[in-house]
Amino acid sequence: MFKVDVDTDLIADLYEAGTLGLIEHDGWVEAFFDDRETALQFGEPSEAPDVDWVQQTQDAWPPLLVGEKFFLVAPWRTEPTPEGRFRLEINPGQQCGTGQHPCTQKCLEAMERIVKPGHSVLDVGSGSGILSIAARLLGAARVVACDIDPEACVDFVGSVDAVRSNSFDVVVANINEEVIGRMRPDFDRVARHRILSGFQNEDGEWTCLVC
């Protein structure tokens, strides 16, 4: 059994490589593999004790209350959904978007305020589809997810530049500052409400722009 420390952005790659389990820390994860050669793809591995990493990984994803309306859970959790909340079920082994990152949580909190029943919502850079699922739970009548990664949870492979102007009530994107800045004119063009996240303010705090 071998352990390697890696960036949280690589979670999907770790699962694809066959990791036995993950333990998430602040901005990084411990990943475990049967063989040293596979672990070497992600850094310098070290030997790890023989532990039930599957169970430990599952225990590392407890339910999470996000905002005022969401109850974020992994598929294997059996805790009942608190009254008045939506059960938002996401598999941490999927594409980016587990709900644990502050940017994703800020997007969800903003969606609670902005997305209304009957709205149309465009999810750009959908990843795991967590924001699309949240939009449906909030009552959106039409939700379209897009991502340049064909393995993501999408309705079409591509991005906001392929979308007709003024065709959505809300566009939500949790990507990064560089991409958000480059695509900002398209975000403004396609929807009257924008929820944009994935970047930090001047104090280094993760933030979400609602406009």
C-alpha positions as a Markdown table, in Angstrom:
| # | Residue | x | y | z |
|---|---|---|---|---|
| 1 | Met | 0.0 | 0.0 | 0.0 |
| 2 | Phe | 1.4 | 3.4 | -1.0 |
| 3 | Lys | 0.4 | 6.9 | -0.2 |
| 4 | Val | 0.9 | 10.1 | -2.2 |
| 5 | Asp | -0.1 | 13.7 | -1.4 |
| 6 | Val | -1.7 | 15.6 | -4.3 |
| 7 | Asp | -3.7 | 18.7 | -5.1 |
| 8 | Thr | -7.5 | 18.5 | -4.8 |
| 9 | Asp | -7.9 | 19.5 | -8.5 |
| 10 | Leu | -6.7 | 16.0 | -9.4 |
| 11 | Ile | -9.5 | 14.0 | -7.6 |
| 12 | Ala | -11.1 | 12.8 | -10.9 |
| 13 | Asp | -7.7 | 11.7 | -12.2 |
| 14 | Leu | -6.9 | 9.8 | -9.0 |
| 15 | Tyr | -10.2 | 7.8 | -9.2 |
| 16 | Glu | -9.5 | 7.1 | -12.9 |
| 17 | Ala | -6.1 | 5.8 | -12.0 |
| 18 | Gly | -7.7 | 3.4 | -9.5 |
| 19 | Thr | -7.0 | 4.9 | -6.1 |
| 20 | Leu | -8.1 | 2.8 | -3.2 |
| 21 | Gly | -9.3 | 5.8 | -1.3 |
| 22 | Leu | -8.8 | 9.5 | -0.5 |
| 23 | Ile | -8.5 | 11.6 | 2.6 |
| 24 | Glu | -9.2 | 15.2 | 1.9 |
| 25 | His | -7.4 | 18.0 | 3.7 |
| 26 | Asp | -7.4 | 21.8 | 3.2 |
| 27 | Gly | -6.4 | 22.2 | -0.4 |
| 28 | Trp | -4.8 | 18.7 | -0.8 |
| 29 | Val | -5.6 | 15.0 | -0.5 |
| 30 | Glu | -3.9 | 11.8 | 0.5 |
| 31 | Ala | -4.4 | 9.2 | -2.2 |
| 32 | Phe | -3.7 | 5.5 | -1.7 |
| 33 | Phe | -2.7 | 2.9 | -4.3 |
| 34 | Asp | -1.9 | -0.8 | -4.4 |
| 35 | Asp | 1.4 | -0.3 | -6.4 |
| 36 | Arg | 4.2 | 2.2 | -6.3 |
| 37 | Glu | 4.3 | 2.7 | -10.1 |
| 38 | Thr | 0.7 | 4.0 | -10.2 |
| 39 | Ala | 1.3 | 6.3 | -7.2 |
| 40 | Leu | 4.4 | 7.7 | -8.9 |
| 41 | Gln | 2.2 | 9.3 | -11.6 |
| 42 | Phe | 1.1 | 11.8 | -8.9 |
| 43 | Gly | 4.2 | 12.4 | -6.9 |
| 44 | Glu | 6.7 | 10.7 | -4.6 |
| 45 | Pro | 4.8 | 7.9 | -2.7 |
| 46 | Ser | 5.5 | 6.5 | 0.7 |
| 47 | Glu | 4.4 | 3.2 | 2.3 |
| 48 | Ala | 1.1 | 3.4 | 4.1 |
| 49 | Pro | -0.3 | 1.1 | 6.8 |
| 50 | Asp | -2.9 | -1.5 | 5.8 |
| 51 | Val | -6.2 | 0.2 | 6.4 |
| 52 | Asp | -9.7 | -0.1 | 5.0 |
| 53 | Trp | -9.3 | 3.0 | 2.9 |
| 54 | Val | -12.7 | 2.5 | 1.2 |
| 55 | Gln | -14.4 | 2.8 | 4.5 |
| 56 | Gln | -12.1 | 5.6 | 5.6 |
| 57 | Thr | -12.8 | 7.6 | 2.4 |
| 58 | Gln | -16.5 | 7.2 | 2.9 |
| 59 | Asp | -16.2 | 8.4 | 6.4 |
| 60 | Ala | -14.3 | 11.4 | 5.2 |
| 61 | Trp | -17.4 | 12.7 | 3.3 |
| 62 | Pro | -19.9 | 13.5 | 6.1 |
| 63 | Pro | -23.2 | 15.3 | 5.2 |
| 64 | Leu | -22.9 | 19.0 | 4.9 |
| 65 | Leu | -25.4 | 21.8 | 5.4 |
| 66 | Val | -24.9 | 24.4 | 2.7 |
| 67 | Gly | -26.8 | 27.7 | 2.8 |
| 68 | Glu | -30.4 | 27.6 | 4.0 |
| 69 | Lys | -31.7 | 25.0 | 1.6 |
| 70 | Phe | -29.2 | 22.3 | 0.8 |
| 71 | Phe | -28.2 | 19.0 | 2.5 |
| 72 | Leu | -25.1 | 17.8 | 0.6 |
| 73 | Val | -24.5 | 14.1 | 0.9 |
| 74 | Ala | -22.5 | 11.3 | -0.8 |
| 75 | Pro | -24.6 | 8.5 | -2.3 |
| 76 | Trp | -23.7 | 6.0 | 0.5 |
| 77 | Arg | -24.9 | 8.3 | 3.4 |
| 78 | Thr | -28.1 | 7.2 | 5.0 |
| 79 | Glu | -28.8 | 10.2 | 7.3 |
| 80 | Pro | -32.3 | 11.6 | 6.8 |
| 81 | Thr | -32.7 | 15.0 | 5.0 |
| 82 | Pro | -33.4 | 17.8 | 7.5 |
| 83 | Glu | -36.8 | 19.3 | 7.2 |
| 84 | Gly | -37.0 | 22.2 | 4.8 |
| 85 | Arg | -33.8 | 21.2 | 2.9 |
| 86 | Phe | -33.2 | 19.7 | -0.5 |
| 87 | Arg | -31.1 | 16.5 | -0.6 |
| 88 | Leu | -28.2 | 17.3 | -3.0 |
| 89 | Glu | -26.5 | 13.9 | -3.7 |
| 90 | Ile | -23.1 | 14.0 | -5.3 |
| 91 | Asn | -20.5 | 11.2 | -5.8 |
| 92 | Pro | -17.1 | 12.6 | -4.7 |
| 93 | Gly | -15.5 | 10.3 | -7.3 |
| 94 | Gln | -17.0 | 12.1 | -10.2 |
| 95 | Gln | -15.7 | 15.1 | -12.1 |
| 96 | Cys | -14.8 | 18.4 | -10.3 |
| 97 | Gly | -17.6 | 19.7 | -8.1 |
| 98 | Thr | -17.9 | 17.8 | -4.9 |
| 99 | Gly | -19.5 | 20.7 | -3.0 |
| 100 | Gln | -16.7 | 20.8 | -0.4 |
| 101 | His | -14.9 | 23.8 | -1.9 |
| 102 | Pro | -15.9 | 27.2 | -0.7 |
| 103 | Cys | -16.5 | 28.5 | -4.2 |
| 104 | Thr | -19.1 | 25.7 | -4.9 |
| 105 | Gln | -20.8 | 26.5 | -1.6 |
| 106 | Lys | -20.9 | 30.2 | -2.4 |
| 107 | Cys | -22.5 | 29.4 | -5.8 |
| 108 | Leu | -25.1 | 27.3 | -4.1 |
| 109 | Glu | -25.9 | 30.0 | -1.6 |
| 110 | Ala | -26.2 | 32.6 | -4.4 |
| 111 | Met | -28.4 | 30.2 | -6.4 |
| 112 | Glu | -30.8 | 30.0 | -3.4 |
| 113 | Arg | -31.3 | 33.8 | -3.7 |
| 114 | Ile | -31.4 | 34.1 | -7.5 |
| 115 | Val | -32.9 | 31.0 | -9.1 |
| 116 | Lys | -36.7 | 31.0 | -9.0 |
| 117 | Pro | -39.2 | 28.4 | -10.0 |
| 118 | Gly | -39.7 | 28.5 | -13.7 |
| 119 | His | -36.3 | 30.0 | -14.5 |
| 120 | Ser | -34.0 | 28.7 | -17.2 |
| 121 | Val | -30.4 | 28.1 | -16.0 |
| 122 | Leu | -27.2 | 27.6 | -17.9 |
| 123 | Asp | -24.4 | 25.8 | -16.0 |
| 124 | Val | -21.0 | 26.5 | -17.7 |
| 125 | Gly | -18.1 | 24.2 | -16.8 |
| 126 | Ser | -20.6 | 21.8 | -15.2 |
| 127 | Gly | -18.1 | 19.1 | -14.0 |
| 128 | Ser | -20.0 | 16.8 | -11.7 |
| 129 | Gly | -23.3 | 18.6 | -12.5 |
| 130 | Ile | -23.8 | 19.7 | -8.9 |
| 131 | Leu | -25.0 | 23.2 | -9.8 |
| 132 | Ser | -27.3 | 21.8 | -12.5 |
| 133 | Ile | -28.8 | 19.5 | -9.9 |
| 134 | Ala | -29.2 | 22.3 | -7.5 |
| 135 | Ala | -31.0 | 24.5 | -10.1 |
| 136 | Arg | -33.5 | 21.7 | -10.7 |
| 137 | Leu | -34.1 | 21.3 | -7.0 |
| 138 | Leu | -34.8 | 25.0 | -6.7 |
| 139 | Gly | -37.5 | 24.7 | -9.4 |
| 140 | Ala | -35.8 | 25.7 | -12.6 |
| 141 | Ala | -37.9 | 24.7 | -15.5 |
| 142 | Arg | -35.0 | 24.4 | -18.0 |
| 143 | Val | -31.4 | 23.6 | -17.1 |
| 144 | Val | -28.6 | 23.2 | -19.6 |
| 145 | Ala | -25.1 | 22.0 | -18.6 |
| 146 | Cys | -22.0 | 22.4 | -20.8 |
| 147 | Asp | -18.4 | 21.6 | -20.3 |
| 148 | Ile | -15.4 | 21.2 | -22.7 |
| 149 | Asp | -14.7 | 17.9 | -21.0 |
| 150 | Pro | -16.9 | 15.2 | -22.7 |
| 151 | Glu | -16.7 | 13.1 | -19.5 |
| 152 | Ala | -18.4 | 15.7 | -17.5 |
| 153 | Cys | -22.2 | 15.8 | -16.8 |
| 154 | Val | -23.3 | 17.8 | -19.8 |
| 155 | Asp | -26.1 | 18.4 | -22.2 |
| 156 | Phe | -23.6 | 19.5 | -24.8 |
| 157 | Val | -19.8 | 19.6 | -25.1 |
| 158 | Gly | -18.7 | 23.2 | -25.5 |
| 159 | Ser | -19.0 | 26.5 | -23.7 |
| 160 | Val | -21.0 | 29.7 | -23.3 |
| 161 | Asp | -19.7 | 31.1 | -26.6 |
| 162 | Ala | -22.0 | 28.6 | -28.4 |
| 163 | Val | -25.1 | 29.9 | -26.7 |
| 164 | Arg | -27.7 | 32.3 | -28.2 |
| 165 | Ser | -27.9 | 35.7 | -26.6 |
| 166 | Asn | -30.6 | 36.4 | -23.9 |
| 167 | Ser | -31.6 | 32.7 | -23.9 |
| 168 | Phe | -31.4 | 32.1 | -20.1 |
| 169 | Asp | -32.6 | 33.7 | -17.0 |
| 170 | Val | -29.4 | 32.7 | -15.0 |
| 171 | Val | -26.0 | 31.6 | -16.0 |
| 172 | Val | -23.8 | 30.0 | -13.3 |
| 173 | Ala | -20.1 | 29.2 | -13.6 |
| 174 | Asn | -17.6 | 28.0 | -11.1 |
| 175 | Ile | -14.3 | 27.8 | -13.0 |
| 176 | Asn | -11.3 | 30.1 | -12.3 |
| 177 | Glu | -10.5 | 33.8 | -12.5 |
| 178 | Glu | -8.6 | 33.7 | -15.9 |
| 179 | Val | -11.4 | 31.8 | -17.7 |
| 180 | Ile | -14.2 | 33.9 | -16.0 |
| 181 | Gly | -12.5 | 37.1 | -17.1 |
| 182 | Arg | -12.0 | 35.9 | -20.7 |
| 183 | Met | -15.6 | 34.7 | -21.0 |
| 184 | Arg | -17.3 | 37.6 | -19.1 |
| 185 | Pro | -18.8 | 39.2 | -22.2 |
| 186 | Asp | -20.5 | 36.0 | -23.2 |
| 187 | Phe | -21.8 | 35.5 | -19.6 |
| 188 | Asp | -23.3 | 39.0 | -19.8 |
| 189 | Arg | -24.7 | 38.3 | -23.2 |
| 190 | Val | -26.6 | 35.0 | -22.6 |
| 191 | Ala | -28.4 | 35.7 | -19.3 |
| 192 | Arg | -29.8 | 38.6 | -17.2 |
| 193 | His | -28.4 | 37.1 | -13.9 |
| 194 | Arg | -24.8 | 35.9 | -13.5 |
| 195 | Ile | -23.4 | 33.8 | -10.7 |
| 196 | Leu | -19.6 | 33.5 | -11.2 |
| 197 | Ser | -17.1 | 32.0 | -8.9 |
| 198 | Gly | -13.7 | 30.2 | -8.7 |
| 199 | Phe | -11.5 | 33.1 | -7.8 |
| 200 | Gln | -10.2 | 35.0 | -4.8 |
| 201 | Asn | -10.5 | 38.6 | -3.7 |
| 202 | Glu | -7.6 | 40.9 | -2.8 |
| 203 | Asp | -7.6 | 39.4 | 0.8 |
| 204 | Gly | -7.1 | 35.9 | -0.6 |
| 205 | Glu | -10.7 | 34.8 | 0.3 |
| 206 | Trp | -12.7 | 32.7 | -2.1 |
| 207 | Thr | -15.6 | 34.7 | -3.5 |
| 208 | Cys | -18.6 | 34.7 | -5.7 |
| 209 | Leu | -19.8 | 37.5 | -8.0 |
| 210 | Val | -23.5 | 37.9 | -8.4 |
| 211 | Cys | -24.7 | 40.4 | -11.0 |
